[in-house]
Short mmCIF file of C-alpha atoms and ligand atoms in Angstrom, two decimals:
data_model
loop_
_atom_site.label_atom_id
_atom_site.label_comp_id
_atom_site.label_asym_id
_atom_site.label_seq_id
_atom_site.Cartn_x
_atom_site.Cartn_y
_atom_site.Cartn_z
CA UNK K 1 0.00 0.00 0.00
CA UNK K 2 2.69 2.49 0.37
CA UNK K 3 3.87 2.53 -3.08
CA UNK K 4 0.54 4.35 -3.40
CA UNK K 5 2.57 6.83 -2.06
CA UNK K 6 5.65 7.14 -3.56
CA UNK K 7 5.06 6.31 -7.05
CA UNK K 8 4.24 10.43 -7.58
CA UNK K 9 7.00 10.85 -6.17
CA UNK K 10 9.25 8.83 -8.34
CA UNK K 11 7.31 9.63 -11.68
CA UNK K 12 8.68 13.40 -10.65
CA UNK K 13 12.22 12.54 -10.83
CA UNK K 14 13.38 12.84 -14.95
CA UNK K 15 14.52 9.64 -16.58
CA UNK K 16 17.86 10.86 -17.31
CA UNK K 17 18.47 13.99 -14.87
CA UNK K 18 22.21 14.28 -14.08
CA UNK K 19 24.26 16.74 -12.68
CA UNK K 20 26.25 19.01 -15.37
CA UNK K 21 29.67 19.69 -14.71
CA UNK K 22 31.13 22.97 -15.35
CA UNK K 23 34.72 23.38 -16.53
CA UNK K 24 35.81 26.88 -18.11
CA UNK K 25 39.18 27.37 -19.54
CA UNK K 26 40.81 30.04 -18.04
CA UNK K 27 41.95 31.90 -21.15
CA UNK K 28 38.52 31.77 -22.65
CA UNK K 29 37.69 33.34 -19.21
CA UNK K 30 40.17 35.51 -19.33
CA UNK K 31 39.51 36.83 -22.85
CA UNK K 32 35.56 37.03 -21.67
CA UNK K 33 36.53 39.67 -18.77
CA UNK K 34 38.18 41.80 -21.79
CA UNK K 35 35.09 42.31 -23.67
CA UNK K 36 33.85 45.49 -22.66
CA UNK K 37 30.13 47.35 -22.60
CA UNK K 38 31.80 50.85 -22.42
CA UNK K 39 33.37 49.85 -25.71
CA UNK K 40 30.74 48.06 -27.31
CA UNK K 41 28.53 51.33 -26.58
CA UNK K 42 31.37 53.63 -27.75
CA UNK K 43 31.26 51.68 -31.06
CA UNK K 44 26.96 52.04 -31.21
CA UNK K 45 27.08 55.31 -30.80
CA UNK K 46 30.49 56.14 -33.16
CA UNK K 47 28.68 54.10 -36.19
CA UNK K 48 25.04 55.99 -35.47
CA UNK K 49 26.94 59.88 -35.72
CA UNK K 50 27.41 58.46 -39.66
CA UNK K 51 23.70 59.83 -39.61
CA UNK K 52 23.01 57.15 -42.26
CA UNK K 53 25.04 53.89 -43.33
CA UNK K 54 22.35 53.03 -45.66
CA UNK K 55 24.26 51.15 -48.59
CA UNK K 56 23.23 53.59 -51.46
CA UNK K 57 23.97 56.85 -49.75
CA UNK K 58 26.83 58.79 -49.91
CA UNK K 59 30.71 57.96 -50.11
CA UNK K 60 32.53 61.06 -50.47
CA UNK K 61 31.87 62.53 -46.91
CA UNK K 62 34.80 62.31 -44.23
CA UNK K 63 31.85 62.45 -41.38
CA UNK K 64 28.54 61.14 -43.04
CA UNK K 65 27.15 58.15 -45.00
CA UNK K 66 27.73 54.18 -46.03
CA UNK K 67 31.29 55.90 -46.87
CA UNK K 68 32.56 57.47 -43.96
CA UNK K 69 31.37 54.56 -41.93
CA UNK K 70 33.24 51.58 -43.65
CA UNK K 71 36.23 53.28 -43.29
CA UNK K 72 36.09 54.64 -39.52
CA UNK K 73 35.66 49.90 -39.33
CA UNK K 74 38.44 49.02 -41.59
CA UNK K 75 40.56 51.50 -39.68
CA UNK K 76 39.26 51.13 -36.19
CA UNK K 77 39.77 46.93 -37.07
CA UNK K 78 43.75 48.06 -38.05
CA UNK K 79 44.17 49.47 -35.13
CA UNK K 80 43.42 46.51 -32.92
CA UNK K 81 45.15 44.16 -35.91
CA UNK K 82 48.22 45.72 -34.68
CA UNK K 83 48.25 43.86 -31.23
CA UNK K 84 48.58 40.69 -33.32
CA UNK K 85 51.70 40.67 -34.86
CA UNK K 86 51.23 40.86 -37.97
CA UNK K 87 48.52 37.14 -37.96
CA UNK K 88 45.71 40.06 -38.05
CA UNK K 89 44.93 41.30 -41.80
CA UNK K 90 42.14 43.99 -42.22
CA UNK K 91 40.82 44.59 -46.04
CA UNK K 92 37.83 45.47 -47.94
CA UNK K 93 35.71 42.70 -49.82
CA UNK K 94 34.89 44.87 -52.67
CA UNK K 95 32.46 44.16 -55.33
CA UNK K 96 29.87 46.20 -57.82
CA UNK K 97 26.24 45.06 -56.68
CA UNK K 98 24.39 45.23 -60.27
CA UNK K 99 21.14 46.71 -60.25
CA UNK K 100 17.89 45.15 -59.36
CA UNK K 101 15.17 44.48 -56.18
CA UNK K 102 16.01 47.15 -53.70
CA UNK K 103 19.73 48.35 -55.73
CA UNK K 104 18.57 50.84 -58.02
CA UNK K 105 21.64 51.59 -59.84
CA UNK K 106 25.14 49.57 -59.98
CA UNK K 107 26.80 50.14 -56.54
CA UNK K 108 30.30 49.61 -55.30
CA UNK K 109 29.95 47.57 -51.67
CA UNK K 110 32.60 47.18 -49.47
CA UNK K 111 32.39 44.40 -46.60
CA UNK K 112 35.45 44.57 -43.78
CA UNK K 113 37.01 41.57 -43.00
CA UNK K 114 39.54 40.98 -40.00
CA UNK K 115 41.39 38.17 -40.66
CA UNK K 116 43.15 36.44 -37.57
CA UNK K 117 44.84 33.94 -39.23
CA UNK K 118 45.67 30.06 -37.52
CA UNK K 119 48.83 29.42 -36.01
CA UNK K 120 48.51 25.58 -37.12
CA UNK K 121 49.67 25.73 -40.83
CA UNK K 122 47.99 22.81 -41.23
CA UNK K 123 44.50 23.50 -39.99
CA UNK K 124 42.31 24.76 -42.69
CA UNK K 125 39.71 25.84 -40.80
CA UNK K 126 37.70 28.56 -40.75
CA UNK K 127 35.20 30.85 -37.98
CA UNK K 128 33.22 33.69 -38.56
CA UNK K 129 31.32 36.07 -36.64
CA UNK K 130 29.60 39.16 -38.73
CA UNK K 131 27.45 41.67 -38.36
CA UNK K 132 26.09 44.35 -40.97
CA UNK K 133 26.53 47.88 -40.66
CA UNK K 134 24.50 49.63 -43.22
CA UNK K 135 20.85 50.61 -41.56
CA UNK K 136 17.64 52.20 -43.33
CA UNK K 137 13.98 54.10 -42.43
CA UNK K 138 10.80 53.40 -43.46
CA UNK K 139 11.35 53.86 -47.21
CA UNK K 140 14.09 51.39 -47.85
CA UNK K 141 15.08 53.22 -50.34
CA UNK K 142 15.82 56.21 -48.37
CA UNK K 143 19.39 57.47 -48.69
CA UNK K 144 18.86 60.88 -46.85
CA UNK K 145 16.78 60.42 -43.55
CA UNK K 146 18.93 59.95 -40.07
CA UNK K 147 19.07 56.24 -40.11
CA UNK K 148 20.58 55.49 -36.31
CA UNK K 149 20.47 51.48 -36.45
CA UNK K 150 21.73 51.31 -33.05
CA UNK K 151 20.58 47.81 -32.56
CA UNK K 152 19.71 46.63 -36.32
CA UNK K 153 22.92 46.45 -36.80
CA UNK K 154 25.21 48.48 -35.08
CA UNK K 155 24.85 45.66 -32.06
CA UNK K 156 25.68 42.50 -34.08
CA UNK K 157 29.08 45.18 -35.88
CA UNK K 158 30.00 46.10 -32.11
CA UNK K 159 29.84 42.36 -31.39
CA UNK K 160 32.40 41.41 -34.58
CA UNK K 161 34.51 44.67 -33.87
CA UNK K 162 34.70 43.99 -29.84
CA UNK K 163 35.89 40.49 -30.47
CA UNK K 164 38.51 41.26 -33.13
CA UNK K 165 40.14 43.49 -30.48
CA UNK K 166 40.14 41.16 -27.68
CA UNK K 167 41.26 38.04 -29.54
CA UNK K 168 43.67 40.17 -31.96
CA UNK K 169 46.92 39.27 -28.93
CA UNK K 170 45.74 35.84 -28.94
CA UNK K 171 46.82 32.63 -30.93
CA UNK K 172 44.34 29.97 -32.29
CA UNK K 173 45.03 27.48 -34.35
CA UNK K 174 42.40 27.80 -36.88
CA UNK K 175 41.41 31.08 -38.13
CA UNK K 176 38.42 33.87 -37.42
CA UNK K 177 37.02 36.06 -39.26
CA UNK K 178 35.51 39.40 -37.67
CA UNK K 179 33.19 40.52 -40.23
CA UNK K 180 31.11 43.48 -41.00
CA UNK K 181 29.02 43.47 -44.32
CA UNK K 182 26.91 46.17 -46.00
CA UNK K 183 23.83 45.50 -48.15
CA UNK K 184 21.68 43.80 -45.61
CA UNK K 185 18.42 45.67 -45.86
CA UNK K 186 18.98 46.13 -49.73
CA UNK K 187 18.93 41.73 -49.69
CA UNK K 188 21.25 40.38 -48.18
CA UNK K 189 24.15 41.86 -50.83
CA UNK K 190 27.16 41.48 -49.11
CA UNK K 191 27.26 38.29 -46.80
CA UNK K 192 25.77 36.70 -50.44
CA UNK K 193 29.03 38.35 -52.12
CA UNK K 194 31.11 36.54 -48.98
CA UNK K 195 29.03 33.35 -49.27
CA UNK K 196 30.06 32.48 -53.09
CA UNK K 197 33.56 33.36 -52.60
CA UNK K 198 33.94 30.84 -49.99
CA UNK K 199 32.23 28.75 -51.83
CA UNK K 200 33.94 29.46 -54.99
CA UNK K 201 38.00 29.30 -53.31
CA UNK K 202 37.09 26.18 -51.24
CA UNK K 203 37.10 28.21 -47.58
CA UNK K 204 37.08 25.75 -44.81
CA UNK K 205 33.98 27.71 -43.07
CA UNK K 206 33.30 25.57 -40.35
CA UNK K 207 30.53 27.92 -38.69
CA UNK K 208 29.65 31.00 -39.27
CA UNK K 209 27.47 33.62 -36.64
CA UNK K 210 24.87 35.72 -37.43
CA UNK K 211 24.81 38.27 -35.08
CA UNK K 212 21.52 40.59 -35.90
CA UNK K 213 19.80 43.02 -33.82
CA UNK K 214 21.27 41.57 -30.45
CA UNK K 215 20.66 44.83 -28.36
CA UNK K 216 17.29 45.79 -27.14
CA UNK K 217 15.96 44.22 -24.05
CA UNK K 218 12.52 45.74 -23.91
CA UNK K 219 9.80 44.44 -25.88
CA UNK K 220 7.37 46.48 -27.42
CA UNK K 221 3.31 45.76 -26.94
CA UNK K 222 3.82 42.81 -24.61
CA UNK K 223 6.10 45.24 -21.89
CA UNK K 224 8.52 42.13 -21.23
CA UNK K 225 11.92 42.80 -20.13
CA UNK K 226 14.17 40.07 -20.66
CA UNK K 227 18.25 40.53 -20.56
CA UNK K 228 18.88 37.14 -19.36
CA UNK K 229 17.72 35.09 -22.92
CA UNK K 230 19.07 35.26 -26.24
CA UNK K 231 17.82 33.32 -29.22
CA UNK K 232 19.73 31.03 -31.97
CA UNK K 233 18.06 30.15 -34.88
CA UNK K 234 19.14 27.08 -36.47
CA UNK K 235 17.71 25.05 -39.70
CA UNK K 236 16.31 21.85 -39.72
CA UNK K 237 16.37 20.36 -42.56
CA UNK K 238 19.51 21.65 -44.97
CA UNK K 239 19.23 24.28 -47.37
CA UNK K 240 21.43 22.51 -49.70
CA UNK K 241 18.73 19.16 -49.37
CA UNK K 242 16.24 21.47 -51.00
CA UNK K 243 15.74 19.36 -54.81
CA UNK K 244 18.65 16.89 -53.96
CA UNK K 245 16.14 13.80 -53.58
CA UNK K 246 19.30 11.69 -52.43
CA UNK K 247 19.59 13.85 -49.71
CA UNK K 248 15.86 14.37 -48.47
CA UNK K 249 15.66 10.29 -48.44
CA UNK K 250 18.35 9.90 -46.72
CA UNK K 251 17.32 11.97 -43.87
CA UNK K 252 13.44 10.58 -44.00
CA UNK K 253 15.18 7.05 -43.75
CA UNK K 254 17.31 7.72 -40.70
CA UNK K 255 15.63 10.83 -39.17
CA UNK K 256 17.74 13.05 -39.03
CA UNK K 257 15.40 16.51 -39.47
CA UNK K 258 16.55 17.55 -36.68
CA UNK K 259 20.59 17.14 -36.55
CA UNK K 260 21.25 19.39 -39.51
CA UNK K 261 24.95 20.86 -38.81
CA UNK K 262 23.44 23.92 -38.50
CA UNK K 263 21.44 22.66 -35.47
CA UNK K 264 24.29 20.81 -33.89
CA UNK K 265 26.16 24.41 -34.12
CA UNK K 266 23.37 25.90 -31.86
CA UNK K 267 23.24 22.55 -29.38
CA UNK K 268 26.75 23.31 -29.20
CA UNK K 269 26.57 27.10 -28.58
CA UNK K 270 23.67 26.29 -25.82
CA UNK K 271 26.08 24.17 -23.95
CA UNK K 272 29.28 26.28 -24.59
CA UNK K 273 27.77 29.82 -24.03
CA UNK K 274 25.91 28.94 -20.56
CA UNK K 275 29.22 27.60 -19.87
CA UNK K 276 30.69 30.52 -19.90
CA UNK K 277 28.45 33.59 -19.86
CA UNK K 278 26.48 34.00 -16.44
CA UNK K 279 22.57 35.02 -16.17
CA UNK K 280 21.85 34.02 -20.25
CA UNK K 281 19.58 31.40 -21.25
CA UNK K 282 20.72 30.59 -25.12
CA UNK K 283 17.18 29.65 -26.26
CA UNK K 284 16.70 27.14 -29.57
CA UNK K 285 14.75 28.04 -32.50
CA UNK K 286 13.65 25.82 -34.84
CA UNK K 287 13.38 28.05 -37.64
CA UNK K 288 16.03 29.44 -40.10
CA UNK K 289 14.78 32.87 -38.67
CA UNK K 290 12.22 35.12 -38.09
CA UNK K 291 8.71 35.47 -39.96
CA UNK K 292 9.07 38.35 -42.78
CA UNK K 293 12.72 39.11 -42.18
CA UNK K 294 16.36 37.27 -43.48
CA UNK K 295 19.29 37.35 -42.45
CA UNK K 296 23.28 37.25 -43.45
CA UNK K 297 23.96 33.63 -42.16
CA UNK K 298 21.39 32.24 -45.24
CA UNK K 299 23.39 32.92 -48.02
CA UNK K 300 26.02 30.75 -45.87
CA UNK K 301 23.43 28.46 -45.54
CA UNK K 302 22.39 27.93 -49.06
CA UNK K 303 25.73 27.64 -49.77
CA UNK K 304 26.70 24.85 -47.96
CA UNK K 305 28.01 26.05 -44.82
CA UNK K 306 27.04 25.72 -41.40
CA UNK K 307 25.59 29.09 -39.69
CA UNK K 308 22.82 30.19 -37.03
CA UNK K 309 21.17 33.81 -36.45
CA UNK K 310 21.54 35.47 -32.94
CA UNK K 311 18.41 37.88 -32.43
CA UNK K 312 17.58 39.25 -28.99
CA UNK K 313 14.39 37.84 -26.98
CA UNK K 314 12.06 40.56 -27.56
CA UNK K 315 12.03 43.07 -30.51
CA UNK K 316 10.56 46.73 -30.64
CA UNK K 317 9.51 47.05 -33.80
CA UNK K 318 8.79 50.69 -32.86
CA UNK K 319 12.15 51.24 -33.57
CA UNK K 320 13.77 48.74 -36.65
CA UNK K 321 13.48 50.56 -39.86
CA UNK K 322 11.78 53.73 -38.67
CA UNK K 323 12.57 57.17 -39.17
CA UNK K 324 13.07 58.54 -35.74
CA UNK K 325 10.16 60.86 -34.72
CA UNK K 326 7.88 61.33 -32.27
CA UNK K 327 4.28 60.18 -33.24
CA UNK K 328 1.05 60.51 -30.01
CA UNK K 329 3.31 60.76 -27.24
CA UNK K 330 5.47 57.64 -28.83
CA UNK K 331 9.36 57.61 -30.03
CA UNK K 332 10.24 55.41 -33.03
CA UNK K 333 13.27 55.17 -34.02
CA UNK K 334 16.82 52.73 -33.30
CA UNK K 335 18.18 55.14 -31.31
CA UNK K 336 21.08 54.19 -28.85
CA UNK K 337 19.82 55.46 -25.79
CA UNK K 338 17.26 52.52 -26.01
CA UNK K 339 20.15 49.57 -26.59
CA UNK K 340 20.96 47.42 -23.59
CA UNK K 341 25.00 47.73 -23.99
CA UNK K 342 25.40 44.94 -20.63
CA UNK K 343 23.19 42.64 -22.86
CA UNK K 344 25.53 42.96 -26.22
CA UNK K 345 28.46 42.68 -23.79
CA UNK K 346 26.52 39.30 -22.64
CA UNK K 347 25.90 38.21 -26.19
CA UNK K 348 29.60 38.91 -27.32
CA UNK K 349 31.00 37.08 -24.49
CA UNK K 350 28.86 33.96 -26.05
CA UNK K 351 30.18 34.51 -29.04
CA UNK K 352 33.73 34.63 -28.06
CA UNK K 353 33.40 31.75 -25.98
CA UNK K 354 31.88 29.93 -28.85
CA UNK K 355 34.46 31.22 -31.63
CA UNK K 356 37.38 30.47 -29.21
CA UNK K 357 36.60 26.72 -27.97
CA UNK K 358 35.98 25.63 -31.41
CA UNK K 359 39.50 27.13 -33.08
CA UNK K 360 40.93 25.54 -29.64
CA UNK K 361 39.49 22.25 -30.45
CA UNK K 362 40.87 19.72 -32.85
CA UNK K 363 38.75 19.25 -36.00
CA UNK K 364 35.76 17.43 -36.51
CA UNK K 365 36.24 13.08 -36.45
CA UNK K 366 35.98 12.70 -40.10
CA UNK K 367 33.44 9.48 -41.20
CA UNK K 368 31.15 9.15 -38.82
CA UNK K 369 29.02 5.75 -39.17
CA UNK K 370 26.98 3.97 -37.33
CA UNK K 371 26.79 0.24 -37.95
CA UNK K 372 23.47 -0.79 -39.19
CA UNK K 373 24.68 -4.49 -40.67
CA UNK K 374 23.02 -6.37 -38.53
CA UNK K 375 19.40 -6.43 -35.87
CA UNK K 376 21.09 -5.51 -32.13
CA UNK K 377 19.91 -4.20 -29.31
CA UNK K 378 23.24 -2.26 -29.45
CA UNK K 379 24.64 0.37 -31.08
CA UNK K 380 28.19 1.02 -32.86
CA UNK K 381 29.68 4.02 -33.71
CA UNK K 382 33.26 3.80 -35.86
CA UNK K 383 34.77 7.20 -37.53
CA UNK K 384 38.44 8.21 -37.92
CA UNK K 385 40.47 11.09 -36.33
CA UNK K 386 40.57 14.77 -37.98
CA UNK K 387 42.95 14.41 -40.99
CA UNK K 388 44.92 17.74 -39.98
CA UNK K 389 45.79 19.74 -37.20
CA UNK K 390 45.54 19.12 -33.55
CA UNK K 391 45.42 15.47 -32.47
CA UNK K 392 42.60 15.13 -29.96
CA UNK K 393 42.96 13.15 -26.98
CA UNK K 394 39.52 11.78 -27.21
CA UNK K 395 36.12 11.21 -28.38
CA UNK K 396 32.88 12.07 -26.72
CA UNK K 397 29.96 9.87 -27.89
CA UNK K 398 26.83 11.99 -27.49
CA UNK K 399 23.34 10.65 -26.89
CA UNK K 400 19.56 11.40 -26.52
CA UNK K 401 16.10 10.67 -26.71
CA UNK K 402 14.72 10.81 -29.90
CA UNK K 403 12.04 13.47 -28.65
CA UNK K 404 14.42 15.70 -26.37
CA UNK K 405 16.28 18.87 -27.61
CA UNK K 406 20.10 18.61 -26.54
CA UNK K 407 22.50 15.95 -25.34
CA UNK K 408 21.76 14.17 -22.83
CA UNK K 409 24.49 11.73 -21.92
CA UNK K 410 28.56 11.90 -22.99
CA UNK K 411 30.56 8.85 -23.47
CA UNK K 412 34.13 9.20 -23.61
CA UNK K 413 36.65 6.68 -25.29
CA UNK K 414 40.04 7.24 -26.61
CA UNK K 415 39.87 5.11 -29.46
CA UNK K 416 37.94 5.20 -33.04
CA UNK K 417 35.06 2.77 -32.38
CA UNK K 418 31.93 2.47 -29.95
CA UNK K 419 29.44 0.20 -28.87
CA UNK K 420 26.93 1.21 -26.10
CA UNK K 421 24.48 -1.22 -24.54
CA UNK K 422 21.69 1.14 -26.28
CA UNK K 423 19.85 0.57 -28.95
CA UNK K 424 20.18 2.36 -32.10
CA UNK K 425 16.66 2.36 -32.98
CA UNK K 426 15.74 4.27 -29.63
CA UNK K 427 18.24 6.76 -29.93
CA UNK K 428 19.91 9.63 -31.73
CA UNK K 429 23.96 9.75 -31.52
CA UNK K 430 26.88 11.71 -32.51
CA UNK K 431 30.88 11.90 -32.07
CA UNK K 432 32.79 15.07 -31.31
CA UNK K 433 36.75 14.81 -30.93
CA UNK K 434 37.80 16.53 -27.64
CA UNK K 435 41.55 18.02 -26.42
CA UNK K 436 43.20 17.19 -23.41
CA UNK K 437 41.60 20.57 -21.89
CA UNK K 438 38.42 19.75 -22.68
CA UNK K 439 38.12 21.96 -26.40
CA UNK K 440 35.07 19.99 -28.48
CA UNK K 441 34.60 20.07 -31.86
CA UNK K 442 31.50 20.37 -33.41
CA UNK K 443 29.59 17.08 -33.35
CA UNK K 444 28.97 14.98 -36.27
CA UNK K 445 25.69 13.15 -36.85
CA UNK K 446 26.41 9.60 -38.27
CA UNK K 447 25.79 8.28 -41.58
CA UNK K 448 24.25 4.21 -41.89
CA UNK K 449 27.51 2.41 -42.76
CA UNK K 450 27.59 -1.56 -43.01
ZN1 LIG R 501 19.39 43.66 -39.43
#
């Protein structure tokens, strides 16, 4: 009669609750207690005295327009390349953007890159974290109007400029990219222009971050204030399985919708951010982004790269693409008296810790199978170590529930193979390689081998 009782009691308990473990490095800690809100806000409020940075207006002015402002980055990016010796390059990514959709004429665009290259000539590998700094009004063809974009997307700029000045000293074996691309609001022109010449010169991109309106912590009709959550939005199923029919039956057959690469990336960025960053929640979307709106990790996405979106928990939309005025008592307008700078300093320490554990880590394990030859109650993995660069000490073998969202269990073993008294029917799996300081790589979702 008394299990009466306690059977409540036990059904409370969940089926796999364990206790996580929290190990930071203390150079990635380090590093994090660099990045700095005074400077992030400095660097808001610097790119909004351009008056505009929309991409078609003017680039002759010293002091105002898309002009003035790419070169106050490319110079401000120099000046913290010079703490790197000389593994920092800053340059333009020029191209013409011909006309057509929201370019009305053939435009010059200029993206900044900040190169920090590898130290391990033998590690290919590539990180990027970008934000765009061009910003528009209502009209989005408006060249004149005081465009501020203090949040859209001087925020996600402050987060790529922020981070090439803290890690500029450091050394990484693989190489990041600090990023800041124009044509955004015009369609996505220059993270497309970025995109194809990866594709096109065989760039190693190994992930890529989105950072996009990452500033504003109040939201606008529903009153919620929310500094502690930031949101990653992540793909399902790949951009590149769209009309591949190999592809889309491969991942119907062994159900895989949801452990795109683009999805581990923002598993991984849950778990690696929270390890790091106190007070934020990294929150999962299932979505490539947001309803009505794009964003400069797609392009990345379509071509073949892995990439996620950052986007703050609540928007105003009182103030993205408005022209600032004062309408029944109510201010529109991305001004940047109304950005959060603590919260970007929040959402750049994510990113740095993110960024910095995976060009610490050794490369991915390269063929990942799981053995499907014959009917087990069991499951084998088998895969083989990164083919360059840093040797990792280990493997973890991750595990879950076919229904739940992250990893739920970690199995480490030294060698190439697996088998885990689990079955493979009940269960998804993957293999990251790990360092001997506890650096993972992103993991890989197996392919059915025999
Ligand atoms: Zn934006």
């Amino acid at each position: 009669m008394r299990f009466k009782f306690l059977l409540p009691l036990l059904f409370a308990v969940p089926a796999m609750a364990q206790t996580t473990i929290i190990k930071q490095d203390a150079f990635i800690t380090q590093m994090n207690a660099e990045v700095s809100s005074k400077n992030i806000e400095a660097i808001v409020r610097k790119l909004v005295s351009f008056k505009t940075r929309h991409t078609l207006s003017d680039t002759t002015s010293k002091t105002q327009g898309i002009g003035a402002a790419r070169n106050w980055i490319k110079a401000e990016m120099e000046r913290y390349a010079a703490a790197s010796g000389g593994r920092m390059h800053v340059g333009f990514d020029i191209f013409t953007q011909p006309a057509g959709g929201r370019i009305d004429k053939p435009t010059v665009l200029k993206n900044v890159l900040a190169v920090l290259k590898g130290t391990d000539p033998a590690d290919s590998r590539i990180y990027i974290v970008s934000g765009h700094y061009d910003s528009r009004v209502n009209d989005v063809m408006d060249t004149k109007s005081f465009a501020p974009g203090a949040v859209d997307d001087a925020s996600g700029t402050a987060v790529s400029m922020e981070l090439a000045r803290v890690m500029a000293s450091r050394q990484f074996p693989a190489t990041i990219i600090f990023m800041a691309v124009a044509g955004e609001e015009q369609g996505l022109n220059g993270s497309t222009n970025v995109a194809r010449r990866a594709k096109a010169e065989n760039w190693n991109v190994d992930a890529m971050l989105n950072n996009d309106i990452v500033g504003n912590t109040y939201g606008m009709e529903t009153g919620l204030k929310d500094n502690r959550r930031i949101r990653v939005f992540s793909e399902g199923v790949p951009s590149t399985a769209a009309g591949n029919e190999r592809a889309l039956a491969s991942l119907i057959g062994n159900g895989g919708e949801n452990d795109s690469p683009s999805r581990q990336l923002a598993r991984y960025i849950k778990e690696v951010g929270e390890r790091y960053v106190s007070q934020l929640d990294v929150k999962l979307i299932y979505r490539r982004d947001r309803f009505l709106r794009g964003g400069d990790h797609t392009p990345f996405l379509q071509n073949g790269f892995t990439a996620v979106r950052f986007t703050e928990m609540n928007e105003d939309f009182n103030r993205q693409h408005q022209n600032v005025r004062k309408e029944n008592g109510v201010d529109y307008g991305d001004m940047p008296d109304f950005a959060d700078y603590d919260y970007i300093q929040k959402v750049a320490r994510m990113n740095l810790s993110v960024l910095a554990n995976l060009a610490l880590a050794p490369a991915e394990p390269q063929s990942v199978g799981i053995t499907t030859s014959g009917l087990t109650n069991k499951t084998t993995l088998k895969w083989e170590a990164p083919k360059a660069g840093k040797k990792p000490a280990g493997y973890y073998v991750l595990m879950r529930e076919t229904i739940s969202p992250y990893w739920e269990k970690k199995f480490y073993v030294t060698g190439t193979e697996a088998t885990l008294d689990y079955s493979k029917d009940n269960y998804f799996f993957a293999v990251q390689a790990v360092d001997t300081d506890g650096h993972e790589s992103l993991p890989v979702y197996p392919n059915p081998i025999r």
